[in-house]
mmCIF file of C-alpha atoms in Angstrom:
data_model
loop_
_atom_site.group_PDB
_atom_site.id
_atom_site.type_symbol
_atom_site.label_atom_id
_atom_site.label_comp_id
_atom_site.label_asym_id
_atom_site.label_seq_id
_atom_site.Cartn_x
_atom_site.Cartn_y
_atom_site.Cartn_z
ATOM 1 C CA UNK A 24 0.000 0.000 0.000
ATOM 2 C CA UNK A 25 0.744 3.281 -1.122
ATOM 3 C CA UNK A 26 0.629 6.493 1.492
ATOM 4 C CA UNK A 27 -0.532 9.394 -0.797
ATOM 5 C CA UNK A 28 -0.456 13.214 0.101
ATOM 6 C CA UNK A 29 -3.581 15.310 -1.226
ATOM 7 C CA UNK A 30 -4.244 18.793 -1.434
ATOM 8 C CA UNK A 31 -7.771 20.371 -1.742
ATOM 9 C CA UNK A 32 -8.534 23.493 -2.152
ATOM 10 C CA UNK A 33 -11.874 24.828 -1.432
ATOM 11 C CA UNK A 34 -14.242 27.877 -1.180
ATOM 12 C CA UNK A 35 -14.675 28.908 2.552
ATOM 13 C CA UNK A 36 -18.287 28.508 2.522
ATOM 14 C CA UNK A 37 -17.729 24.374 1.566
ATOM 15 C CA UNK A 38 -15.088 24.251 4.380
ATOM 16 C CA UNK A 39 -17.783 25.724 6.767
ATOM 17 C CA UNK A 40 -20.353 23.194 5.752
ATOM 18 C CA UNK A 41 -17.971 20.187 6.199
ATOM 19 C CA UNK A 42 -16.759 21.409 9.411
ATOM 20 C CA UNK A 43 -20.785 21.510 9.963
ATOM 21 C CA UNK A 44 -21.528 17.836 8.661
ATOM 22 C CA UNK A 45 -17.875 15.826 8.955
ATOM 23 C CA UNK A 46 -19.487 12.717 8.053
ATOM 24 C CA UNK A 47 -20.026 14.342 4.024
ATOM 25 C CA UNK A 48 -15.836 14.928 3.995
ATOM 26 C CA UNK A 49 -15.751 10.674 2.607
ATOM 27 C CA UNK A 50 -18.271 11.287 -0.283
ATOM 28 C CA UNK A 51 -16.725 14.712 -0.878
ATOM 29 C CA UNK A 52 -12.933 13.534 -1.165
ATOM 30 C CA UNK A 53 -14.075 9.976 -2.495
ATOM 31 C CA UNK A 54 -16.716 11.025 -5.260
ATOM 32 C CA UNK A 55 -17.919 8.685 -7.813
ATOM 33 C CA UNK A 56 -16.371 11.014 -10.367
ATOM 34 C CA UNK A 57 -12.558 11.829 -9.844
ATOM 35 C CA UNK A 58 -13.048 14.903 -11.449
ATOM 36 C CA UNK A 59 -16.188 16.425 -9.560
ATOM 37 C CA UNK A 60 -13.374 17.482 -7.016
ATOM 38 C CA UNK A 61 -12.041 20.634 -8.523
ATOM 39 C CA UNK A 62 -8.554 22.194 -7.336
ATOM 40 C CA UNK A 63 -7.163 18.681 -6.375
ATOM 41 C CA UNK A 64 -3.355 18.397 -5.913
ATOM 42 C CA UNK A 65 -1.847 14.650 -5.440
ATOM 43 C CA UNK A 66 1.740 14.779 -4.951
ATOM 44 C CA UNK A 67 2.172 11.145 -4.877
ATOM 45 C CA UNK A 68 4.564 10.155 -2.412
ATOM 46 C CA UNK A 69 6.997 13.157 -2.434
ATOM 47 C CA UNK A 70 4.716 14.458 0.980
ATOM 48 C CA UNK A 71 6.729 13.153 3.732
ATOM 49 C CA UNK A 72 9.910 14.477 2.128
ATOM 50 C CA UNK A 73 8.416 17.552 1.044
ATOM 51 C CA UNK A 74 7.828 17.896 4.864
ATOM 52 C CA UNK A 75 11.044 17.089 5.994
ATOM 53 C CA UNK A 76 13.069 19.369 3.528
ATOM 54 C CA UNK A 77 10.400 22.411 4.691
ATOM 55 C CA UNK A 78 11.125 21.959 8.320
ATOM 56 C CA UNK A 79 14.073 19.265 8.826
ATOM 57 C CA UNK A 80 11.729 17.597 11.257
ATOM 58 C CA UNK A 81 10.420 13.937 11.108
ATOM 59 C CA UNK A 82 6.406 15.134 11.701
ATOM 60 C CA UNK A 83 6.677 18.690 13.182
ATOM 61 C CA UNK A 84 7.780 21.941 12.747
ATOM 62 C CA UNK A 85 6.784 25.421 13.466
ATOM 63 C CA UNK A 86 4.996 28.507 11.299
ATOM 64 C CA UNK A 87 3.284 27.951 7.987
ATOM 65 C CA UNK A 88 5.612 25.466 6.518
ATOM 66 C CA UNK A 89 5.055 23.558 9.466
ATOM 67 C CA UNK A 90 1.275 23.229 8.189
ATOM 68 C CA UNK A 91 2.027 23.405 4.471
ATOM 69 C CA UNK A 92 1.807 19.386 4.272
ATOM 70 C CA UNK A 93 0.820 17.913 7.673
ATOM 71 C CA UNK A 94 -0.581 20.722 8.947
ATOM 72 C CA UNK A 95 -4.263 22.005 10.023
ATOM 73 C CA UNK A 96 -7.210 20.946 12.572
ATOM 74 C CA UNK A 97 -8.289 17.673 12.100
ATOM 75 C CA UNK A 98 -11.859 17.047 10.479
ATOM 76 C CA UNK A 99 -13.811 13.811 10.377
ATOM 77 C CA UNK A 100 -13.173 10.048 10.670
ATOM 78 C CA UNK A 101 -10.059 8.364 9.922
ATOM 79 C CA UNK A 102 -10.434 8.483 5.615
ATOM 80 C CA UNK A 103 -7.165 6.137 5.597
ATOM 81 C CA UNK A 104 -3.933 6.873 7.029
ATOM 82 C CA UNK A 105 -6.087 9.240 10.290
ATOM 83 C CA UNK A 106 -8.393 12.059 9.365
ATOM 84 C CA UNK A 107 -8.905 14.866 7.133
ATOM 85 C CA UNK A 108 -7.137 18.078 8.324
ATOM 86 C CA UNK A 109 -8.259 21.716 6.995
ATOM 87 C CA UNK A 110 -6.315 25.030 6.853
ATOM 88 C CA UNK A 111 -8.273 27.945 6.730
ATOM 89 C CA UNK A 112 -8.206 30.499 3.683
ATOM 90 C CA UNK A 113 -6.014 33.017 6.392
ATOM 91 C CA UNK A 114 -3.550 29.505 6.857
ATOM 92 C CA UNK A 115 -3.299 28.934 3.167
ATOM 93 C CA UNK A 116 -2.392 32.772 2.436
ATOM 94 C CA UNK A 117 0.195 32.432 5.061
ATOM 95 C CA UNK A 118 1.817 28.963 3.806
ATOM 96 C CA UNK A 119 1.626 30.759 0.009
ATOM 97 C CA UNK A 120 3.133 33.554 1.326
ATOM 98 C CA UNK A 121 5.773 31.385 3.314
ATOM 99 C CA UNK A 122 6.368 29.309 -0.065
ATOM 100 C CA UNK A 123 7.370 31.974 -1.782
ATOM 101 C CA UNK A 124 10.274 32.819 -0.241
ATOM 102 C CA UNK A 125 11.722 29.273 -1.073
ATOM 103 C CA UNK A 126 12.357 28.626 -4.479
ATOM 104 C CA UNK A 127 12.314 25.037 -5.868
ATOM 105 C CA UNK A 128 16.061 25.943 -6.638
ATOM 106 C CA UNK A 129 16.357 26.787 -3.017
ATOM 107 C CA UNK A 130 14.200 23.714 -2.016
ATOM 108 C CA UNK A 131 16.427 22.076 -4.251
ATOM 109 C CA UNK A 132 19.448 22.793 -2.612
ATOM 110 C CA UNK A 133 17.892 21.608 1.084
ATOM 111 C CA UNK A 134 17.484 18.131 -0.549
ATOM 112 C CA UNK A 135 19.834 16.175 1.259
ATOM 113 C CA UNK A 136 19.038 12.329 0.189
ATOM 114 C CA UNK A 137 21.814 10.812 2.631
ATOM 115 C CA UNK A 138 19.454 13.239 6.279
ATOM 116 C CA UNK A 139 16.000 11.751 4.508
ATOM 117 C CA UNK A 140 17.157 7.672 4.611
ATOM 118 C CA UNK A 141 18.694 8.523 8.263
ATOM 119 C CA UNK A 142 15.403 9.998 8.980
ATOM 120 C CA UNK A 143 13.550 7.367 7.561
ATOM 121 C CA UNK A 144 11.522 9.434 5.533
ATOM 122 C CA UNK A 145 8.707 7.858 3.410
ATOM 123 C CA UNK A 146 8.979 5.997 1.094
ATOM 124 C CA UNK A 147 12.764 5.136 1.907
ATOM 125 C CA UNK A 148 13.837 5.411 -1.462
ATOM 126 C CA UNK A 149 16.927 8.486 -1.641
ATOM 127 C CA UNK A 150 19.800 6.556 -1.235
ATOM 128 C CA UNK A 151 19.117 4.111 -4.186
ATOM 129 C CA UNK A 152 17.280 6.612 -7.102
ATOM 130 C CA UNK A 153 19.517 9.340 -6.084
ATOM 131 C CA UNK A 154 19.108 12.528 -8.563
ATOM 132 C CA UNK A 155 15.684 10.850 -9.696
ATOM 133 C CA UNK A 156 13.922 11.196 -5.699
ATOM 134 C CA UNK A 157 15.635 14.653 -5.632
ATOM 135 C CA UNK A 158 13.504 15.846 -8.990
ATOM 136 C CA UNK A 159 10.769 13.889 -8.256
ATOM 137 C CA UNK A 160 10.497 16.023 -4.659
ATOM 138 C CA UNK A 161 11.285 18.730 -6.103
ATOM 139 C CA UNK A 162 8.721 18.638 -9.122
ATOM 140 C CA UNK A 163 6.184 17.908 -6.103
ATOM 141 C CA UNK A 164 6.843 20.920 -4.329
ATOM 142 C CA UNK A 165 6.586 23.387 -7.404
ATOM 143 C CA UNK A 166 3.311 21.831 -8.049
ATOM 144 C CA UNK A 167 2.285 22.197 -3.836
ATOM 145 C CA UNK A 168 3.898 25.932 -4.943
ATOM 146 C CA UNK A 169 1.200 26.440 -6.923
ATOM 147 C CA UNK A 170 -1.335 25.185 -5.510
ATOM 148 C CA UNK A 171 -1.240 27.574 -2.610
ATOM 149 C CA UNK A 172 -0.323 30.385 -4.604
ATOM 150 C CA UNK A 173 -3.862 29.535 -6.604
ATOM 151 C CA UNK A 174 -5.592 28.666 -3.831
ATOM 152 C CA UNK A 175 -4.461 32.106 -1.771
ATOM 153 C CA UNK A 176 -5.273 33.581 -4.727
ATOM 154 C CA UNK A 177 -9.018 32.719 -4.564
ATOM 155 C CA UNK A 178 -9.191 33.408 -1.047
ATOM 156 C CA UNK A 179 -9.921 29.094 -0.149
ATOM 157 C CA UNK A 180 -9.074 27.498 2.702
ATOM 158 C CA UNK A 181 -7.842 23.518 2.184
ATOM 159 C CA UNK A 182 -8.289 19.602 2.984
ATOM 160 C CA UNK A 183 -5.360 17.812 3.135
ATOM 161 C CA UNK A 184 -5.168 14.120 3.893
ATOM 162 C CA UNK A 185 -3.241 11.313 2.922
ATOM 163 C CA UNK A 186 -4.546 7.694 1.133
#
């Protein structure tokens, strides 16, 4: 099994009737029809390493990019790996404003394959693909990049969860 990082943006009054009715956040997330769930982001399994480069921490870390993957209030039932989490749209300006002042270059440049295996970071794959996990992470984060910078941009607040 595969541990998946998601990113969902969504209009603050959808957040507020979610966090009104957390038993709806399965059929949301889970429709019958993938693409019914406008502003998705799926960055694979780059999330734990994405998280790790941010904030050099294992599961924590402080200020936005603390939140930017594993972040936000917890929502719901467990939808696979524990539940839902949500940033609000104030959060996901914040994180946006927070990614922006690191660069995938810069990102890039954190990457440190040989600190990720010692950390056993998910999926435990940096010492043998080498320059491949590096680009793979670091396409991941351009595209999280952009997600908050769209999602900011729109004034939504998020669901992130991993499946």
């Amino acid at each position: 099994m595969s541990m998946i990082g998601n990113f969902v943006a969504l209009r603050p009054d959808k957040l507020a009737e979610l966090k009104d009715d957390p038993e709806a956040i399965d059929a949301f997330i889970y429709p019958e029809d993938e693409a019914a769930i406008p502003h998705h982001l799926d960055v694979d399994k780059a999330w734990h390493a994405i998280h790790f480069v941010l904030n050099g921490e294992v599961w924590g870390g402080e200020g936005p990019l603390g939140q930017a993957v594993m972040g936000g209030e917890e929502i719901g039932d467990d939808i696979g790996y524990g539940p839902a989490r949500f940033l609000t749209p104030g959060e996901v300006r914040d994180i946006a404003h927070a990614l922006v002042h690191l660069s995938p270059a810069q990102f890039s440049e954190r990457f440190n394959a040989r600190a990720l295996h010692e950390a056993e970071i998910y999926p435990q794959i940096w010492l043998t693909e080498g320059e491949l996990a590096r680009d793979f992470v670091v396409d991941h984060y351009r595209l999280m990049m952009d997600f908050y910078r769209d999602a900011a941009g729109r004034g939504d607040g998020a669901l992130l969860f991993l499946n």
